[in-house]
Every structure is written in structure tokens, then in C-alpha cells.
Short mmCIF file of C-alpha atoms in Angstrom, two decimals:
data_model
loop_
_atom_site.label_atom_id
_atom_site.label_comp_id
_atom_site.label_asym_id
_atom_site.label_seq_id
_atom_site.Cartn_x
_atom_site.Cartn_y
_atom_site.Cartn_z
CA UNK A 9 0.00 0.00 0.00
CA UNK A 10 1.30 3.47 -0.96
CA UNK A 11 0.12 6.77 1.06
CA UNK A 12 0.74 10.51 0.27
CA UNK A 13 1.58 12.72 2.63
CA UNK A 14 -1.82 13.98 2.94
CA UNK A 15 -4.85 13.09 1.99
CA UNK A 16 -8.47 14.64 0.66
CA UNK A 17 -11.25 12.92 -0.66
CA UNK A 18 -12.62 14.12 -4.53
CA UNK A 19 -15.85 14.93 -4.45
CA UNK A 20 -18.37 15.50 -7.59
CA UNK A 21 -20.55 18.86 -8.46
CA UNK A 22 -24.36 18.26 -7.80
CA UNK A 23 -26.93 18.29 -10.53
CA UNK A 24 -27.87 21.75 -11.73
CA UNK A 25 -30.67 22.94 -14.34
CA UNK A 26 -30.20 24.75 -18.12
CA UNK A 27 -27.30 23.77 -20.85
CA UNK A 28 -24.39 21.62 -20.50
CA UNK A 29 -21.62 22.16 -22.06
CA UNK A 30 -18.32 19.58 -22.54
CA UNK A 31 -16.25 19.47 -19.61
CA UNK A 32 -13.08 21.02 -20.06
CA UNK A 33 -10.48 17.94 -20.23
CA UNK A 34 -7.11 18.81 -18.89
CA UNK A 35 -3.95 16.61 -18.14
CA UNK A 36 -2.52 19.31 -15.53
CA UNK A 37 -1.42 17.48 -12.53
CA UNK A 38 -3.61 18.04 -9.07
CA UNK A 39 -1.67 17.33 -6.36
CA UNK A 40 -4.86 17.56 -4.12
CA UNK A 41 -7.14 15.34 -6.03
CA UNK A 42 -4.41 12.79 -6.65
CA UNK A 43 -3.77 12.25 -3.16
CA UNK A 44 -7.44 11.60 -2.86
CA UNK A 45 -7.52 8.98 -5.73
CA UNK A 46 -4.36 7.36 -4.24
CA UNK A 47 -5.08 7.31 -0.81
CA UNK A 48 -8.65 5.66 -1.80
CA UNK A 49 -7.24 2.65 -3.49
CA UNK A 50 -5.59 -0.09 -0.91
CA UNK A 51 -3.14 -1.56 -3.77
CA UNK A 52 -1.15 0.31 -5.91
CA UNK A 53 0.70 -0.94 -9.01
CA UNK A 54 4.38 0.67 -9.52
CA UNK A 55 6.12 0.53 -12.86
CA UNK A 56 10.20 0.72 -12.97
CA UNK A 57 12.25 1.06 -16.65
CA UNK A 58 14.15 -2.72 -17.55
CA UNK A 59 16.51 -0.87 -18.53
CA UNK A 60 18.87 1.95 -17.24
CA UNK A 61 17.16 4.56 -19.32
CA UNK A 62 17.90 8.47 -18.87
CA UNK A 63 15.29 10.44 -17.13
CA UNK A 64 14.73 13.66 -16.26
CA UNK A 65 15.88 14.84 -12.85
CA UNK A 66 14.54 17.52 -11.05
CA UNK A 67 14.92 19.81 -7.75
CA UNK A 68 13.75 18.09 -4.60
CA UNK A 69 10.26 18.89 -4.14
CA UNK A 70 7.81 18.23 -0.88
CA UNK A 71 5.28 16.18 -2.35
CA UNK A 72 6.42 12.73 -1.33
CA UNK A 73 4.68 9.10 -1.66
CA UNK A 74 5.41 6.52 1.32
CA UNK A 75 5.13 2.95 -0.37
CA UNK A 76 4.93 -0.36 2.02
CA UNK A 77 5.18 -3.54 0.32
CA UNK A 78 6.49 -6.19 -1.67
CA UNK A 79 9.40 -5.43 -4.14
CA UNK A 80 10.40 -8.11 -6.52
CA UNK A 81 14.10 -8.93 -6.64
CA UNK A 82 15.56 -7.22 -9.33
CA UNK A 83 14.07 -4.26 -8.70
CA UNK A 84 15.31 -4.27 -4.74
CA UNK A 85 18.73 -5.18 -6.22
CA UNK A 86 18.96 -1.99 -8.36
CA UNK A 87 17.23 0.08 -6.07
CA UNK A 88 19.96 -0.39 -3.44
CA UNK A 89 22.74 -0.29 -6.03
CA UNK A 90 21.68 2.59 -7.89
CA UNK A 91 20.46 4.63 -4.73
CA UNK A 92 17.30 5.92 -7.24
CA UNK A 93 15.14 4.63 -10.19
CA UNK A 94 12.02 6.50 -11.88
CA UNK A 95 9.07 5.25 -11.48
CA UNK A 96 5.17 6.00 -12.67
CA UNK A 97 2.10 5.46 -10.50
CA UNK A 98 -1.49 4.76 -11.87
CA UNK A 99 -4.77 4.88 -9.63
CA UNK A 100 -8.06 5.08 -10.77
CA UNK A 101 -11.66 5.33 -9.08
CA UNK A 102 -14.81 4.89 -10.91
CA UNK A 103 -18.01 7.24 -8.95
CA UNK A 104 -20.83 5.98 -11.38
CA UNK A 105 -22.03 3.95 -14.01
CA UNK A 106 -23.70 6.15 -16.43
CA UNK A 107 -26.39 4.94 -18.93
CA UNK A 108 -27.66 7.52 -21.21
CA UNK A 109 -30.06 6.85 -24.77
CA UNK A 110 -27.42 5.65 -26.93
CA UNK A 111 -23.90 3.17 -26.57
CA UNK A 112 -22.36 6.21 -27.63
CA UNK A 113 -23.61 7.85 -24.68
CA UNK A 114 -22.79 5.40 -22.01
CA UNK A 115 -19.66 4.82 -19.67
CA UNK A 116 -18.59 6.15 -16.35
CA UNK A 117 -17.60 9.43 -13.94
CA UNK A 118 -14.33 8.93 -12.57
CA UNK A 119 -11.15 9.84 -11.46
CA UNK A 120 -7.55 8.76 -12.35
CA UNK A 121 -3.79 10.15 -11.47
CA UNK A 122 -0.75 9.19 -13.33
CA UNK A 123 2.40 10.48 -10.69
CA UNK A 124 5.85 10.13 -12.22
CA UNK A 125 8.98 10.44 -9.82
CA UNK A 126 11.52 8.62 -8.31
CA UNK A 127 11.90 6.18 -6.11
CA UNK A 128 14.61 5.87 -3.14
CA UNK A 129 14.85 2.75 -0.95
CA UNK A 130 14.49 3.97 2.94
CA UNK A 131 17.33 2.80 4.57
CA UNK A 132 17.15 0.48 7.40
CA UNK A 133 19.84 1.97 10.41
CA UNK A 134 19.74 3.33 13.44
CA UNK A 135 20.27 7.25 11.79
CA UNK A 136 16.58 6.38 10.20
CA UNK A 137 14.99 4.25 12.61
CA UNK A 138 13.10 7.03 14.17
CA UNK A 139 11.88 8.08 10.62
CA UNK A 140 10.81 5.06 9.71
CA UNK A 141 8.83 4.34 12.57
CA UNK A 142 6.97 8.24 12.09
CA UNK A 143 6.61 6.76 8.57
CA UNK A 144 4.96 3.40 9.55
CA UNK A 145 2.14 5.12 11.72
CA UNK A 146 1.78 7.74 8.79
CA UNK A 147 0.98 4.57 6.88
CA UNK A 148 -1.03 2.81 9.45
CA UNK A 149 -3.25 5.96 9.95
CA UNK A 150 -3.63 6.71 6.70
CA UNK A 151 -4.87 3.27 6.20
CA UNK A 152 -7.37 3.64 9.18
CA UNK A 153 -7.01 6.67 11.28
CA UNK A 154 -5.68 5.86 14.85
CA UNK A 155 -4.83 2.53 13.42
CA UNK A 156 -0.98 2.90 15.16
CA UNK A 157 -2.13 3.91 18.70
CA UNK A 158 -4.26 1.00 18.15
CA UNK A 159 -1.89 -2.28 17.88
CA UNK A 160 1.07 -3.47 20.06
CA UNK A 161 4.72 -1.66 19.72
CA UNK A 162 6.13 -1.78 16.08
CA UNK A 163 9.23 -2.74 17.62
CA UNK A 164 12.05 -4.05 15.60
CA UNK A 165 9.53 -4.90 13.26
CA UNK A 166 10.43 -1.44 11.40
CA UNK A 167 13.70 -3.25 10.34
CA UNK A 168 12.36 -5.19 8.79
CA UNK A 169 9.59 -3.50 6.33
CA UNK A 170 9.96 -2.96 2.95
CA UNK A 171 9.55 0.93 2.61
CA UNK A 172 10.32 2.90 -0.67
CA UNK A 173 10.08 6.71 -0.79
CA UNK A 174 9.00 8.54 -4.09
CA UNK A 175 9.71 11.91 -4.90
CA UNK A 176 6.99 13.62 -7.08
CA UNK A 177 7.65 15.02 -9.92
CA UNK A 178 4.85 17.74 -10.69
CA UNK A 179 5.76 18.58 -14.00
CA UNK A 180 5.66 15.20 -15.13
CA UNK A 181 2.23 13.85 -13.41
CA UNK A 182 -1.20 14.08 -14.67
CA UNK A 183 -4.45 13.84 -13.26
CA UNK A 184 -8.52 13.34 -14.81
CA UNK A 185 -10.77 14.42 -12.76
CA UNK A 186 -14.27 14.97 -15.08
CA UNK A 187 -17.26 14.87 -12.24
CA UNK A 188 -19.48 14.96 -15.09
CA UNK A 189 -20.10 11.84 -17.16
CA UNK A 190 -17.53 10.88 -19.75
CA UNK A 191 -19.68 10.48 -22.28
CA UNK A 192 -21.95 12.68 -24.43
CA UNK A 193 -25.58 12.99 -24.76
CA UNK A 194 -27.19 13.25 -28.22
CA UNK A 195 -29.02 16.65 -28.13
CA UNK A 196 -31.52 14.82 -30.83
CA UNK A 197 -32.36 12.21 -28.42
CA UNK A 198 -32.68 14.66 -25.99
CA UNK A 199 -35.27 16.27 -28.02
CA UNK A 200 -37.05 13.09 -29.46
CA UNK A 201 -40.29 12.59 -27.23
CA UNK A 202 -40.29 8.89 -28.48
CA UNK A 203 -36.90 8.46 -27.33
CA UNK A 204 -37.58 9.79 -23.70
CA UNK A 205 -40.60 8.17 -23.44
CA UNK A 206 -39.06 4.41 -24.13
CA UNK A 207 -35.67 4.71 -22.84
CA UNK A 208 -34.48 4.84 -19.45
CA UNK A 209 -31.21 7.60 -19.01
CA UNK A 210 -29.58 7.60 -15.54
CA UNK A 211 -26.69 6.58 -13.34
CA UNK A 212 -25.74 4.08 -10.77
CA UNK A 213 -23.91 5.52 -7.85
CA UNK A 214 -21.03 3.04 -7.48
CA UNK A 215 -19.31 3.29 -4.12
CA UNK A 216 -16.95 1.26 -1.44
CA UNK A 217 -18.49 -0.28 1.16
CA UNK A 218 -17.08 -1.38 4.41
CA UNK A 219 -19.10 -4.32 6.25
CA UNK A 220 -19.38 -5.07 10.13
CA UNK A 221 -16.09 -6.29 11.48
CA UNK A 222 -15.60 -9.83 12.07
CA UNK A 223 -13.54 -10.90 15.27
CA UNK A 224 -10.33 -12.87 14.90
CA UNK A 225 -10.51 -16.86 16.02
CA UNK A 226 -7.15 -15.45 18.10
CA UNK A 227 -9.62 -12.48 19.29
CA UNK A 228 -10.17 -11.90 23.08
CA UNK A 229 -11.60 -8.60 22.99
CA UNK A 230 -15.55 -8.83 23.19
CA UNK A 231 -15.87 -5.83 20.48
CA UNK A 232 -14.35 -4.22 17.91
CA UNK A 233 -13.09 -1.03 18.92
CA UNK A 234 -14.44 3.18 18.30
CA UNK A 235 -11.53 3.71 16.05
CA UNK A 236 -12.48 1.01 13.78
CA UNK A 237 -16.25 1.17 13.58
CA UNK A 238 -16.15 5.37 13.46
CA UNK A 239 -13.79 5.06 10.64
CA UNK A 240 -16.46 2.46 8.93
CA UNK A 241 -19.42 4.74 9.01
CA UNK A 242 -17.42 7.96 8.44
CA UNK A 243 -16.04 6.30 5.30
CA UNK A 244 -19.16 4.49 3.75
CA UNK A 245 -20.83 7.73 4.62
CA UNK A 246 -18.03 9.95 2.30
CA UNK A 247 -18.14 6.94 0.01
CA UNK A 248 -21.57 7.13 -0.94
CA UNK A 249 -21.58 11.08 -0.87
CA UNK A 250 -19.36 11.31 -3.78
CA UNK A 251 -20.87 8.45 -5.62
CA UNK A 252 -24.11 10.02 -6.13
CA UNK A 253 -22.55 13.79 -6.50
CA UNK A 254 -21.02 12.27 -9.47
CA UNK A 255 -24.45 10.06 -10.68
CA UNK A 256 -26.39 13.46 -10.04
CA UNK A 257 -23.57 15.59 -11.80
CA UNK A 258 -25.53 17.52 -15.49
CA UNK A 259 -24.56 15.57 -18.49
CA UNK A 260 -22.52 17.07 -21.53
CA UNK A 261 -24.18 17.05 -24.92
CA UNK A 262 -22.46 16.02 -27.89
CA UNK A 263 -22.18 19.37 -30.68
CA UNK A 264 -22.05 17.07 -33.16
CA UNK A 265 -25.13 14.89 -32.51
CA UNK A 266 -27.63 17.83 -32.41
#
């Protein structure tokens, strides 16, 4: 699991009356909504060059990504020979399924990030030992807040988890957020009484949900804790919010089609 280094939830624009244009689409990188999109998705999938390509380098810069998990040989090897290797970071969300009159006008609303930096393995030493334990609650709270103040001592265990830091690069990164429906309604179908009156056009809210916890055979504790169920209605609560923003978000029309 990978965490930025702070987090905020994207959230969609509520329905509103009158015209619709296109959304604008832009590829400018949003360091706020990407840290939303990231910190929503549990697994993230890293990609490293094969090769020892040339990339660009850049000035240091304060947006940083905290990764925890498995790294496959040959990539561990070069990380710790090389000291650094670029790497790109997709994450997607889908908010709603959106069905409008035609195939042409039916898809999704969603949001997606492509970061590009480079990563640094996080050394494992006494020098960084306190570091990498602030780094492993960031982790664990970003996961579930409270999570850290909420298990036994971390211990030496710190020494031994995998932790890779990546260094944004802004200039480089992209992100998609549309809250309105990727797709475009036909302003003829729009206008065709038949069409209305035989067709269904809407959207599904499409959310993630968080069930009731289910005790541990190991468990001892009679329930589960504040922490945990707090952080399960707060997020199926947000969850659903934004789902049906986006499902409720206007519709763009397609120029063409009119």
C-alpha cells in the first residue's frame, strides 16, 4: 500500500438545471485530487524502466509518496545499487455507471492520477529508525485513522519492512478528474419525445463499502473497537456522498449529434 503525505477525498458537483456544455479535459497534474484517488485505493501498481534509461531529474520537491510492500528482486537489487530509479504510479476510481439513450452515450464518472517520480529505498539503520517508525504510523493511519495507537509496539519490526520513498515530480504527473459523465448525450435524443418516453437515461452511484467487522478466532476482545467502527461509518458515509454527487452531476451534450 502506498500513502501521500496527505490526503483529501474528490468529491463531484451536484446536478444543476439549463445547458451543459463539454467538460473542459485537462492533463494538468492536481496534487490535491491525486492524493485523494491514491489514498482511496488499498493496492497500488508501480512501474520501474528494464533498462537503465535516462530520465529527467529535477529539484527536490515536498510532495512525497510513502510505499509499504512487496518489491520483486531485481528491482530491490537496483534500487539499493543505484540509490534511485524512476518510477510511474497509476490509480483510478470509478463514482458511477452512467447509462444515457445511446452506446455512444454510455460509460462512467471517474477519477484517475498518473504520478511520475523517483523512487529511493528507505534505509534500514539506526540514523533512520526514528523516521521510519513516524513513517509506519503515517501509513497505518492513513490506512485507518488511529490505526498505530491502536496495535502493540512496532518494535524491531520497522527493520524489517519494505519501505520505498517517491519523490513527485509535478511537472511530469497528470491527473482526470471529469465529475461529469464521460460520455456525451445526443441533443436529438434529448429532443425526441419517443426516445424519452421508451428509454431509461440515468446513473448508478457506485461506491466502497465497508461491512461489520468480524472478530479474529485469536480475538479476546468482546468488540471491535471506536476507532475502527467510526472510521467504517465515516467512510461508507463519504463513500456514498461522492458516488451520487457524481451520478447526479448535469450531463454534456455532444455538438455534433444535435
Amino acid at each position: 500500500m502506498g500513502k501521500f503525505t496527505s490526503i483529501r477525498s474528490p468529491t463531484g458537483d451536484m446536478a444543476s438545471t439549463g445547458p451543459n456544455p463539454s467538460p473542459p479535459w485537462s492533463n494538468v497534474y492536481d496534487p490535491e485530487v491525486s492524493k485523494g484517488v491514491i489514498n482511496s485505493q488499498p493496492i497500488l501498481h508501480l512501474s520501474f524502466p528494464a533498462v537503465e534509461d535516462e530520465f529527467f531529474r529535477y529539484k527536490q520537491n515536498p510532495e512525497t509518496i510513502y510505499v509499504h510492500g512487496h518489491r520483486q528482486e531485481p528491482i530491490k537489487s537496483r534500487l539499493e545499487e543505484v540509490g534511485s530509479l524512476p518510477v510511474t504510479i497509476a490509480a483510478s476510481k470509478i463514482h458511477s455507471y452512467v447509462l444515457g439513450y445511446s452506446g455512444f452515450a454510455t460509460g462512467y464518472t471517474w477519477v484517475s492520477t498518473v504520478v511520475n517520480g523517483v523512487a529511493h529505498p528507505f534505509p534500514v539503520s539506526n540514523e533512520f529508525k526514528e523516521e521510519r517508525l513516524a513513517v509506519m504510523d503515517y501509513i497505518l493511519d492513513s490506512l485507518i485513522p488511529d490505526r498505530s495507537t491502536n496495535i502493540r509496539d512496532l518494535g524491531n519490526d520497522v527493520d524489517h519492512v519494505s519501505i520505498v520513498r517517491i519523490d513527485v515530480n509535478e511537472t511530469e504527473s497528470h491527473t482526470h478528474s471529469i465529475p461529469a459523465a464521460l460520455v456525451f448525450e445526443m441533443k436529438k435524443d434529448v429532443s425526441d419525445q419517443t426516445v424519452r418516453e421508451n428509454y431509461w437515461e440515468g446513473a448508478v452511484p457506485t461506491w466502497q463499502a465497508f461491512g461489520d467487522p468480524i472478530a479474529g478466532e485469536h480475538n479476546r476482545v468482546r468488540e471491535a473497537p471506536d476507532y475502527l467502527t467510526k472510521f467504517i461509518e465515516d467512510q461508507n458515509a463519504e463513500n456514498k456522498k461522492n458516488a451520487e454527487n457524481a451520478a447526479s452531476a448535469p450531463w454534456p451534450y455532444d455538438p455534433i449529434g444535435s
